[in-house]
Coordinates of C-alpha atoms and ligand atoms in Angstrom, one line a residue:
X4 CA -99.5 -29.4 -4.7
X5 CA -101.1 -27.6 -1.7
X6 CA -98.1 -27.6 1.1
X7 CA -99.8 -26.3 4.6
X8 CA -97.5 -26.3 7.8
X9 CA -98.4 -25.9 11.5
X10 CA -95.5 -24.3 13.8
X11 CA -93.4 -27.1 14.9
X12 CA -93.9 -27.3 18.5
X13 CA -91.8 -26.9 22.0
X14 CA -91.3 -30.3 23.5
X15 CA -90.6 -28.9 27.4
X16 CA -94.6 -29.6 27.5
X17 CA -97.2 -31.9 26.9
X18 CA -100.0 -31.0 24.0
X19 CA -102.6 -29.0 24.9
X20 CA -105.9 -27.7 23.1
X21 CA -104.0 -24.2 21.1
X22 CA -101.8 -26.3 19.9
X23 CA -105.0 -29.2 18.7
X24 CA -106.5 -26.2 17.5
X25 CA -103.3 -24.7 14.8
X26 CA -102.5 -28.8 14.3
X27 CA -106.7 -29.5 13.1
X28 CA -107.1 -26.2 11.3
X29 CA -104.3 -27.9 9.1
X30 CA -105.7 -31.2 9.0
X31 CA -109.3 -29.8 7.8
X32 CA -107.6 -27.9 4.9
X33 CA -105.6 -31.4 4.1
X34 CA -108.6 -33.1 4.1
X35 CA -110.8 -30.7 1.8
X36 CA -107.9 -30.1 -0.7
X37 CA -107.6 -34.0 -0.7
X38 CA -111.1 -34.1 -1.8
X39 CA -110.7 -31.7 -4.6
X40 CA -108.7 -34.5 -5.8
X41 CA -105.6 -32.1 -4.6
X42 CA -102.2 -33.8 -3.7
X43 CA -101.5 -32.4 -0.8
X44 CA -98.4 -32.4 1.7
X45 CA -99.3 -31.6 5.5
X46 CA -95.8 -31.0 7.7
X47 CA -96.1 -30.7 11.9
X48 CA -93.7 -31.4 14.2
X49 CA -91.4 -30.2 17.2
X50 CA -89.1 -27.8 17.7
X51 CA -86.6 -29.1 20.5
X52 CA -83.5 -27.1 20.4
X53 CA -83.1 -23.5 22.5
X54 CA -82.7 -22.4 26.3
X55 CA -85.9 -23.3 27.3
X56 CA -85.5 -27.3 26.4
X57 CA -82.3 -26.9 27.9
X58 CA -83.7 -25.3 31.3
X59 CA -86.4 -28.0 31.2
X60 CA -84.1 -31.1 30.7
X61 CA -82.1 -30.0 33.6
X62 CA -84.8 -29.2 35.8
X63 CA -86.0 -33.1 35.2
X64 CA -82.4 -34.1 35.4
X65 CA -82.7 -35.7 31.5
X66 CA -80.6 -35.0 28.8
X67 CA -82.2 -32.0 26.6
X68 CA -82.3 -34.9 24.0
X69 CA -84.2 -37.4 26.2
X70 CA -86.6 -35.2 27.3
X71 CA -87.0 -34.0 22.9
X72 CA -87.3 -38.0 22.3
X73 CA -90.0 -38.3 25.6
X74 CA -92.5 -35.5 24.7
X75 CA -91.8 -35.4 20.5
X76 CA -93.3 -39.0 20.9
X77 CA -95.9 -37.9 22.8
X78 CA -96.9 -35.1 19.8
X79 CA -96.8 -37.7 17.2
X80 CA -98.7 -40.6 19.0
X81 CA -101.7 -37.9 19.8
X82 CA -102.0 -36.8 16.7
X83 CA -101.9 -40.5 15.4
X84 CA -104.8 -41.3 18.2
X85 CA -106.6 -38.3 16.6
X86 CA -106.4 -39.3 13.2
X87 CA -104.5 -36.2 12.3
X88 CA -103.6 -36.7 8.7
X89 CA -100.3 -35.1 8.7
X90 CA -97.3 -36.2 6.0
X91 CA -94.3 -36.0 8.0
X92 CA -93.8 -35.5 10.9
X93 CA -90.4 -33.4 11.4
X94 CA -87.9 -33.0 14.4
X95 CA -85.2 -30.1 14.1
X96 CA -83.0 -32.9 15.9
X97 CA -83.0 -34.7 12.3
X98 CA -79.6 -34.7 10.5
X99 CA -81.4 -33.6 7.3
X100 CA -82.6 -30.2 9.0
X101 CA -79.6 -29.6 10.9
X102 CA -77.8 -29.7 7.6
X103 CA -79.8 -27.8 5.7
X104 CA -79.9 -24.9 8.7
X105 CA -76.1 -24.5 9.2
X106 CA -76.2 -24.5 5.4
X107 CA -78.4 -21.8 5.1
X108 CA -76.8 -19.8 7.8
X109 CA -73.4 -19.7 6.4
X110 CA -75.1 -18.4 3.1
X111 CA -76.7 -15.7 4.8
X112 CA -73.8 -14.4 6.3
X113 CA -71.4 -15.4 2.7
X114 CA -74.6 -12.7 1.4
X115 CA -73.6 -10.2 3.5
X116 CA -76.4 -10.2 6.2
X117 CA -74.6 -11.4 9.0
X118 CA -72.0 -9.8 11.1
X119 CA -70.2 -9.6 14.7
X120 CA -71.4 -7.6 17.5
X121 CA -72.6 -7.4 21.3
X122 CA -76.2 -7.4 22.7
X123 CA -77.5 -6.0 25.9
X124 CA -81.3 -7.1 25.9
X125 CA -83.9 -8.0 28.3
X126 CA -84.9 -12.3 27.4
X127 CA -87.3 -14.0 28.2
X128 CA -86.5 -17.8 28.1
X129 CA -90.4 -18.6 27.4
X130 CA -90.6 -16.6 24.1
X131 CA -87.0 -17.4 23.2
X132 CA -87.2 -14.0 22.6
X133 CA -85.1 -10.4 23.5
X134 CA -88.0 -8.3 24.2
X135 CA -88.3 -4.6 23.5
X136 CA -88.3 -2.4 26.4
X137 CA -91.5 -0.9 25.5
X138 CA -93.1 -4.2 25.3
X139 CA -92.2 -5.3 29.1
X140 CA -94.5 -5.0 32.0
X141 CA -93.6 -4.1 35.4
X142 CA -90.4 -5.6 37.2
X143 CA -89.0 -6.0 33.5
X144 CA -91.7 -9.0 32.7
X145 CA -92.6 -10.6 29.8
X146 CA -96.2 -9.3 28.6
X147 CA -96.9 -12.9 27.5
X148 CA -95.6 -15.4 29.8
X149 CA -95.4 -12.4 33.0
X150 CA -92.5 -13.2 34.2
X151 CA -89.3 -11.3 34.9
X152 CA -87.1 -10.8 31.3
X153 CA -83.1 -11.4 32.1
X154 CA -81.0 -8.7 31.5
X155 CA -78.0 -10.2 29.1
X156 CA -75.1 -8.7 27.7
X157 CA -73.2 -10.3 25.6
X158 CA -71.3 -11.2 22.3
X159 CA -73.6 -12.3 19.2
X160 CA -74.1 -12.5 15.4
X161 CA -76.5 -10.2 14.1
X162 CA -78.8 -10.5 11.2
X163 CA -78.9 -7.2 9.1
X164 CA -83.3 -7.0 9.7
X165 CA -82.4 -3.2 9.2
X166 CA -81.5 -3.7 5.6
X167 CA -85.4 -5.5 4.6
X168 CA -87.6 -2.7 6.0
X169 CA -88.8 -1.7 2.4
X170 CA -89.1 -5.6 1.0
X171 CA -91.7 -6.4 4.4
X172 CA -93.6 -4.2 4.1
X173 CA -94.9 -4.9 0.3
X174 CA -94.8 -8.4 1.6
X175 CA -96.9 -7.4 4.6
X176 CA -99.0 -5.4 2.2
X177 CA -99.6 -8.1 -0.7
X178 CA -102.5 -9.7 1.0
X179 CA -100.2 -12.3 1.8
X180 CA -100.5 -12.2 5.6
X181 CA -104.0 -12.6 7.1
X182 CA -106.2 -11.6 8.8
X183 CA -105.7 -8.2 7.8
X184 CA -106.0 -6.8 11.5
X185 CA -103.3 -8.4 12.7
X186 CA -101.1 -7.2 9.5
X187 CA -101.3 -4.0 10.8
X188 CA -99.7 -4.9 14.4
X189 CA -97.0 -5.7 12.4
X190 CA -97.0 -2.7 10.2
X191 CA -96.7 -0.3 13.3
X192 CA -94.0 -2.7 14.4
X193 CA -91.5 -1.9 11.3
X194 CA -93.3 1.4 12.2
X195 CA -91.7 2.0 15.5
X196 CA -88.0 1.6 13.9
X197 CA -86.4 -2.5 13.0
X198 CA -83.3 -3.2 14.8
X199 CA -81.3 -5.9 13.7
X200 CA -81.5 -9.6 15.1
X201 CA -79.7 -11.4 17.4
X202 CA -79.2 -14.4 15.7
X203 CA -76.9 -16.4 17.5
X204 CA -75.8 -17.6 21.6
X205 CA -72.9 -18.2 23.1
X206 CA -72.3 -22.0 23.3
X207 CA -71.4 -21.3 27.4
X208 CA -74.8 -20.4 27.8
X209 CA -76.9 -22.3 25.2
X210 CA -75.6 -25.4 24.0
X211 CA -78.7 -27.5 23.3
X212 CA -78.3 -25.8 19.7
X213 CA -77.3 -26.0 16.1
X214 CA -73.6 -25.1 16.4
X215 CA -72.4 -21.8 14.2
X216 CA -70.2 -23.3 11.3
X217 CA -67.7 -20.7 11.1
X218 CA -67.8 -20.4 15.0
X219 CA -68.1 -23.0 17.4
X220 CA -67.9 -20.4 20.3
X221 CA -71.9 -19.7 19.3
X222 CA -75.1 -21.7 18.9
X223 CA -77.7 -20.8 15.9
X224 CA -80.9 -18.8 17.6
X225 CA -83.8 -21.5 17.8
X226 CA -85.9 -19.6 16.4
X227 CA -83.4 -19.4 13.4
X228 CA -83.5 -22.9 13.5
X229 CA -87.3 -23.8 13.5
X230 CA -88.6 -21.7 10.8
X231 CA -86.1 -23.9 8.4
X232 CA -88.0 -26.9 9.1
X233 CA -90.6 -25.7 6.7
X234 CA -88.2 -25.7 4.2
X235 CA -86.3 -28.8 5.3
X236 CA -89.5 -30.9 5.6
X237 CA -91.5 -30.1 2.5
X238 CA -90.4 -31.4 -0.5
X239 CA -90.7 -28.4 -2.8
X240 CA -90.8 -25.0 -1.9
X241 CA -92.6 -22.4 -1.3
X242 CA -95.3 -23.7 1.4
X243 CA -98.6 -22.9 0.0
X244 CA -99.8 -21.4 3.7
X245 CA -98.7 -21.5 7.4
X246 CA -101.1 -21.7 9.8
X247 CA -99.6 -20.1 13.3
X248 CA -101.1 -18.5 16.4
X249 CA -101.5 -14.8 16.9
X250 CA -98.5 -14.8 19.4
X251 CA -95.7 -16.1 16.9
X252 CA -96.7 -14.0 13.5
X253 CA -94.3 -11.5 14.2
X254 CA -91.8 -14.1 13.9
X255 CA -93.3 -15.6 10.6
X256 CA -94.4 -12.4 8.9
X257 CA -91.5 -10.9 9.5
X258 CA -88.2 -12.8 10.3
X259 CA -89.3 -15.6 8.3
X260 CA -89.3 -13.7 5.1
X261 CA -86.4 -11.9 6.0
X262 CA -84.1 -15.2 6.5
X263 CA -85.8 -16.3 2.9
X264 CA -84.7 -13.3 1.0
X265 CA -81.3 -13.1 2.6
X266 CA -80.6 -16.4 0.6
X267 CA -82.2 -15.7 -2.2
X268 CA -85.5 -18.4 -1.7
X269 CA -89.0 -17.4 -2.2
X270 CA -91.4 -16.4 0.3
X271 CA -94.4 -18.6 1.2
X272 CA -97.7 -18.0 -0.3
X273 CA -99.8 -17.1 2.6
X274 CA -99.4 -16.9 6.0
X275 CA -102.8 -17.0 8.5
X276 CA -102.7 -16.3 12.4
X277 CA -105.6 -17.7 13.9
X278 CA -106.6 -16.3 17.7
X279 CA -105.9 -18.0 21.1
X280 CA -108.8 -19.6 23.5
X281 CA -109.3 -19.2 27.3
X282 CA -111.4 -21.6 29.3
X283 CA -114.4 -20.8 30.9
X284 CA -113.3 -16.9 30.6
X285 CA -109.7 -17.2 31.8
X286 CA -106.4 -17.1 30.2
X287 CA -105.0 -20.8 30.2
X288 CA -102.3 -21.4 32.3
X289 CA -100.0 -24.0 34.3
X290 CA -100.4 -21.9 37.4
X291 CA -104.6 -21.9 37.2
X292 CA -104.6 -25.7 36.7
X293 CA -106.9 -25.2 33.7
X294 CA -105.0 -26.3 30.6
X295 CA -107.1 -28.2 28.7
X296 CA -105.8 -31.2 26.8
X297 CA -107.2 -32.1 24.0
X298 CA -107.7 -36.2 25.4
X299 CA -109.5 -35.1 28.0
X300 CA -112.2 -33.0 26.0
X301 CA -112.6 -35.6 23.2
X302 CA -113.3 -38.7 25.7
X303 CA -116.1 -36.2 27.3
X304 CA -117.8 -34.9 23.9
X305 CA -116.5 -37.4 21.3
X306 CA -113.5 -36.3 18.7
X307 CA -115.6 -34.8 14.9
X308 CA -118.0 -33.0 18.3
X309 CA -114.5 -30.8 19.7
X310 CA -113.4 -30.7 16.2
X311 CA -116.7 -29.2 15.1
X312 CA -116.7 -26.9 18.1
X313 CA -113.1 -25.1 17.7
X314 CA -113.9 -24.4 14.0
X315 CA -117.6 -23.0 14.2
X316 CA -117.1 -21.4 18.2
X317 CA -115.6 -18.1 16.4
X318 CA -114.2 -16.9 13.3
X319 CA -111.1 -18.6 12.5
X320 CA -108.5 -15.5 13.4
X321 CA -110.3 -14.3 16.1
X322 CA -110.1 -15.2 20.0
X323 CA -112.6 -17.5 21.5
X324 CA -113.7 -19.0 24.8
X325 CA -114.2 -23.0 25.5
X326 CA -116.8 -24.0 28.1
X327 CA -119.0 -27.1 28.4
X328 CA -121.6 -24.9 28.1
X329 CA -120.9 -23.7 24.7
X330 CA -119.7 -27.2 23.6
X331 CA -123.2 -28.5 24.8
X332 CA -124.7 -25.7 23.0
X333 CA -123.5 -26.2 19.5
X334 CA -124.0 -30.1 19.4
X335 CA -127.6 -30.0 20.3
X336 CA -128.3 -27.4 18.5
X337 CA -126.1 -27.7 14.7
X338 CA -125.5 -31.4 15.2
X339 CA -128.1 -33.0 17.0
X340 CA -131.2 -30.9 15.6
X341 CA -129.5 -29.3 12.8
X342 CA -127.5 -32.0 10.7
X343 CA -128.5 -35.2 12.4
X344 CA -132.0 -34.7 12.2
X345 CA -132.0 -33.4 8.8
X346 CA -130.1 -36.8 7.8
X347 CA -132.6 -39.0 9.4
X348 CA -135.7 -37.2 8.4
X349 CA -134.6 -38.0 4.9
X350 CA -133.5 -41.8 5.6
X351 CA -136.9 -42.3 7.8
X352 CA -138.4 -41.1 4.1
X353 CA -136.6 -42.9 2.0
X354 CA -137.2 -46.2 4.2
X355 CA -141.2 -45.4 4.9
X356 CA -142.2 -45.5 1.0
X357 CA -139.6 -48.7 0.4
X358 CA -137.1 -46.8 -2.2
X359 CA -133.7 -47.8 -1.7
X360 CA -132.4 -46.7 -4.8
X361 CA -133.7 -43.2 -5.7
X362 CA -133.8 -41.6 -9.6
X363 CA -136.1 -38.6 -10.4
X364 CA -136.7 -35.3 -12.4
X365 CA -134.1 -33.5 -11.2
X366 CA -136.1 -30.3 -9.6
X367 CA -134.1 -26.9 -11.0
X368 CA -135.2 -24.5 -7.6
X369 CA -133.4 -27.1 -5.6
X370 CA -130.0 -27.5 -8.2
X371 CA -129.8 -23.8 -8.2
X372 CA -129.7 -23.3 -4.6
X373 CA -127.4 -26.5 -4.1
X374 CA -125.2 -24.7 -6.6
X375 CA -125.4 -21.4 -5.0
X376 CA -124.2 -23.3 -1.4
X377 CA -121.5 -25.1 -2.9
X378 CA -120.0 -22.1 -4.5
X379 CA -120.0 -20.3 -1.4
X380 CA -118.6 -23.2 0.9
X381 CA -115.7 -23.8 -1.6
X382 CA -114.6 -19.6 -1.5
X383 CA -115.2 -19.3 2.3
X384 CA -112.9 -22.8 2.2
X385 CA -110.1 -21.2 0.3
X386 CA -110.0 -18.2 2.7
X387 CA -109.8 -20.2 5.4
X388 CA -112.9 -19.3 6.8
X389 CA -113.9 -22.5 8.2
X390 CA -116.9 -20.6 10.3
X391 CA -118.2 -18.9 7.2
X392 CA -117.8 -22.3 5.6
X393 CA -119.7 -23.7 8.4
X394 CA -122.5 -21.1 8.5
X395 CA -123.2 -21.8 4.4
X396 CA -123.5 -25.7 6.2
X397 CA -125.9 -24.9 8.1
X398 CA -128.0 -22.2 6.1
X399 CA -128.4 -24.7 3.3
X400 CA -129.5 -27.7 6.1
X401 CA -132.1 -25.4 7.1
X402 CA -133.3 -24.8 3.5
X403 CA -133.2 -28.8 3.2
X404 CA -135.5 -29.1 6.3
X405 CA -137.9 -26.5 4.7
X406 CA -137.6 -28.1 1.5
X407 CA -139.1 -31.2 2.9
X408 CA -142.3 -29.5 5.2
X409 CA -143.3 -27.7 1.6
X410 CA -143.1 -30.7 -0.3
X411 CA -144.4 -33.1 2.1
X412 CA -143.8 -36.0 0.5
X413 CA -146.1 -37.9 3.2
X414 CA -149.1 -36.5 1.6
X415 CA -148.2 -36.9 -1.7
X416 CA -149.6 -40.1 -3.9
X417 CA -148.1 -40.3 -6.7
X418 CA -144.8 -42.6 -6.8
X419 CA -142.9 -40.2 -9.6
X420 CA -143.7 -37.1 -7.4
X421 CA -142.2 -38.4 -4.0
X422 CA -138.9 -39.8 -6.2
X423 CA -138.5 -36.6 -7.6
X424 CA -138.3 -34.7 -4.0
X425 CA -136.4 -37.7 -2.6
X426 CA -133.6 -37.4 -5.4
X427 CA -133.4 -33.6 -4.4
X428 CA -133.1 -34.4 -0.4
X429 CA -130.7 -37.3 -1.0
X430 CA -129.1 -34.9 -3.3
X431 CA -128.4 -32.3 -0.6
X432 CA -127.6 -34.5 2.3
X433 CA -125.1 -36.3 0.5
X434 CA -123.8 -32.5 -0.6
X435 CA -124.1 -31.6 3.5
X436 CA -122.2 -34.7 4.7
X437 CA -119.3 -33.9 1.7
X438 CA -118.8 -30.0 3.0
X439 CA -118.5 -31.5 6.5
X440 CA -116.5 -34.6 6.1
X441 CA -112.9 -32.4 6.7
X442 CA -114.4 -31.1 9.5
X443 CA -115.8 -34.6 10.8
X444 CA -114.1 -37.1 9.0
X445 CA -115.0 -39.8 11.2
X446 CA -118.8 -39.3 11.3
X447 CA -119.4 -38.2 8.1
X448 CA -117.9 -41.1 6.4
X449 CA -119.8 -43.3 7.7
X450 CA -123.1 -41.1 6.5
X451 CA -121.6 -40.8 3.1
X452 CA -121.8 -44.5 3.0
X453 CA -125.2 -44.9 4.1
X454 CA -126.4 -43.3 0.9
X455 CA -123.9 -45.1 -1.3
X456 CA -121.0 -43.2 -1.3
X457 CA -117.3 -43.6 -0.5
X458 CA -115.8 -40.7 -0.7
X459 CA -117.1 -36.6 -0.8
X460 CA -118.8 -35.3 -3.8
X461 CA -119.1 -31.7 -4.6
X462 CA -121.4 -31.5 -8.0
X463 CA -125.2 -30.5 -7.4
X464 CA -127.5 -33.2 -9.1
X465 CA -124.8 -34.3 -11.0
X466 CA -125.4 -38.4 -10.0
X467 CA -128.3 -40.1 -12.0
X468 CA -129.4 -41.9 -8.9
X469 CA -129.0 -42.0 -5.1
X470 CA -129.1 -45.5 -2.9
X471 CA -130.0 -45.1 0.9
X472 CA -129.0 -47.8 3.1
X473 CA -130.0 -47.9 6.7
X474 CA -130.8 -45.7 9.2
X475 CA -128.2 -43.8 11.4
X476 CA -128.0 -41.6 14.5
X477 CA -125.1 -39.4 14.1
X478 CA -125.4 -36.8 16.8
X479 CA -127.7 -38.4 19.9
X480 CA -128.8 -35.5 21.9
X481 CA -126.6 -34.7 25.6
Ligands
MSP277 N1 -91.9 -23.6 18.7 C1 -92.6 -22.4 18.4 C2 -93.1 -22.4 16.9 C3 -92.0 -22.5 15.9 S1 -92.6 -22.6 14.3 C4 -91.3 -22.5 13.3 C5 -93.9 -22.3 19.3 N2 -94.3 -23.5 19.8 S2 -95.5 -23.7 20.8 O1 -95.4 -25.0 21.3 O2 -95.5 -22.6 21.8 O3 -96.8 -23.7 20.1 C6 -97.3 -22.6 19.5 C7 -98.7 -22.8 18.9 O4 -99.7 -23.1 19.8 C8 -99.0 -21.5 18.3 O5 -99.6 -21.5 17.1 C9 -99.9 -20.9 19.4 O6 -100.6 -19.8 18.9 C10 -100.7 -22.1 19.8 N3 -101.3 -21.8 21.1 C11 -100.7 -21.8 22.4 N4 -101.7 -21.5 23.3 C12 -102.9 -21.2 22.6 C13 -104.2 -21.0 23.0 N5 -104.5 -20.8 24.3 N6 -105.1 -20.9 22.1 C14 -104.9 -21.1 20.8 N7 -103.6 -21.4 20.4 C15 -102.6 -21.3 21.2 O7 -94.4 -21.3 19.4

């Protein structure tokens, strides 16, 4: 079974595109393994305990649990209005996960790897996260959210980070954790000397928590708490990959399989950190006004467009910039005149010489090549390179296109020689719409079933015959 995650999100805010981008990266690989004929299990969520829900229930005057119930509802209905094919949907305010996290806590520390201590620590309530002195900007502020860090001292569990220095880095060296860039900010991380981990709060000043089972004076770190769900909310373990952001690997490439090994469970498969965005060439940000919301951009540019255009914009793992520009740019030019007209050019064929169902000589230039491209999209697939996957797209539409000025089957007379290139066009298009159908699912299903079919196919001339349908614009030009 192929078990992919997204980070479970905060719910002190509403959606907004990064976290789209992690939750669709997840739902593309769902999709593709589903039609490999893969079961598959797909867990998102929200993360609602910690400081900063507690901070932002206050502030609203809710309860920290009716401001979790308010926005975790608005998570799941968007990604229900998106079509986001997730499994379950889990909320570390479930019994189940609490459970299972005070559980797992109280084995860590019957392991050995928790103890009693006293922190002095700069925080900052945005990361949920004591942040090394060397990391803070000036005035003590937090290199992320840029805001002044709050100097804390007091009593907490620690968890013994110190004593898995050796074990992370072979993890961090297996190939595990990609890309490999960012593997080595991490490296020079363990590099600079590990500390161990505050792992717990006093209740007096977080109480919006998981409460410590051998001491109700403290309340389980959140971050503690949220990296369980994956193994609370999948229903075997080890996850076959998380998908995270850039900003929160440390705490999955190296926490994460820290907590695992402490209690004896395995570590996940693979781990991928994708890059962030900015808009229009800025960092995206409450106080700019320009957080994008996912809503907004699909009513402008239409849902399989925006989800098109965060996987092919830049290499998944790198960092990227959204502008209408760019948007415009890639539609008209991959959709509109790349795919679209491809897949009409070959219908307009099909329908000019009256052949609706399509058998020929199958034509062995064209079933290599089609062979060739599959093999490539399936390996840049299971790297998760959904822009090299993409690219192989949109090579072998070209190729398609030049397939049909050599052959032009306008000027060709005889009946067997115009089925024979139609059976190699269909053939292709039908492969072109099947590689793209994660990526659009929308769109391309309803291609797939112009020419007959009702779900993706990935063999090269492997169907004796193809049946076209009716015509169908896919991508009209902006
Ligand atoms: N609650 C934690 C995760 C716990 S997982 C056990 C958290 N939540 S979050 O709401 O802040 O969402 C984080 C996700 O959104 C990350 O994967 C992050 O990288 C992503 N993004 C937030 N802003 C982003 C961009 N501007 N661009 C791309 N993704 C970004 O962290």
């Amino acid at each position: 079974m192929f078990l992919v995650t997204t980070p479970i999100y905060y719910v002190n805010d509403e959606p907004h595109i990064g976290h789209f981008y992690t939750t669709l990266a997840a739902d593309v690989l769902a999709r593709y393994y589903r039609a490999l004929g893969k079961e598959v299990f797909f867990l998102t969520g929200t993360d609602e305990h910690g400081l900063k829900m507690q901070k932002s229930a206050q502030e609203r005057s809710l309860s920290p649990k009716e401001l979790a119930d308010k926005n975790s509802s608005i998570f799941k209905s968007l990604w229900d209005e998106l079509g986001i094919s997730y499994t379950r949907f889990i909320r570390t305010t479930e019994k189940d996960h609490i459970e299972l996290v005070k559980e797992v806590f109280l084995k860590c520390k019957e392991n050995g790897f928790i103890y009693k201590g006293e922190y002095s620590g700069w925080y900052c309530v945005g990361c949920e996260e004591f942040k090394p002195e060397s990391e803070l900007l000036e005035g003590n502020a937090c290199p992320i959210h840029l805001k002044p860090c709050e100097y804390i001292t007091e009593p907490t569990y620690f968890f013994k980070l110190t004593a898995f220095g050796d074990f992370l880095k072979d993890f961090l060296k297996s190939g595990a954790v990609m890309p490999a860039g960012r593997v080595n900010e991490i490296l020079s991380f363990i590099k600079e000397g590990l500390k161990d981990l505050s792992v717990t709060r006093p209740r007096s000043r977080v109480s919006w928590g998981i409460p410590v089972p051998f001491d109700k004076e403290h309340t389980i770190y959140v971050w503690f708490d949220a990296l369980f769900n994956y193994v609370s909310g999948l229903p075997s373990w080890p996850a076959s990959l998380h998908l995270v952001g850039k900003d929160i690997l440390r705490f999955h490439a190296l926490y994460w399989p820290a907590f695992l090994k402490s209690v004896n469970l395995e570590l996940p498969e693979r781990i991928f950190a994708h890059g962030w965005w900015k808009v229009e060439g800025q960092k995206m940000s409450k106080s700019l006004g320009n957080v994008l919301k996912p809503m907004d951009l699909v009513k402008t540019w239409g849902l399989d467009e925006i989800r098109y255009f965060l996987l092919r914009e830049i290499p998944f793992g790198e960092d990227g910039d959204i502008s209408n520009e760019a948007i415009l740019r890639r539609i008209n030019a991959e959709l509109s005149n790349g795919v679209g007209n491809l897949f009409s050019r070959v219908i307009g064929i099909a329908v000019k010489f009256g052949k609706t169902q399509i058998s020929g000589v199958k034509d062995e230039y064209y079933c290599n090549k089609a062979e060739e491209f599959v093999k490539s999209y399936h390996s840049k697939m299971q790297d998760i390179d959904f822009y090299g996957a993409l690219e192989e797209v949109m090579s072998f539409c070209a190729f398609l296109n030049k397939y049909i000025d050599t052959k032009a089957p306008w000027a060709l007379k005889d009946e067997e020689l115009i089925s024979n290139v139609l059976y190699a066009l269909l053939d292709g298009v039908s492969l072109v719409c099947s590689c793209l159908e994660p990526f659009m699912p929308n769109k391309m299903q309803k291609a797939l079933s112009v020419i007959g079919l009702s779900a993706p196919i990935f063999s090269p001339c492997a169907k004796q015959s193809h049946r076209v349908f009716n015509q169908l614009t896919l991508f009209p030009r902006r």
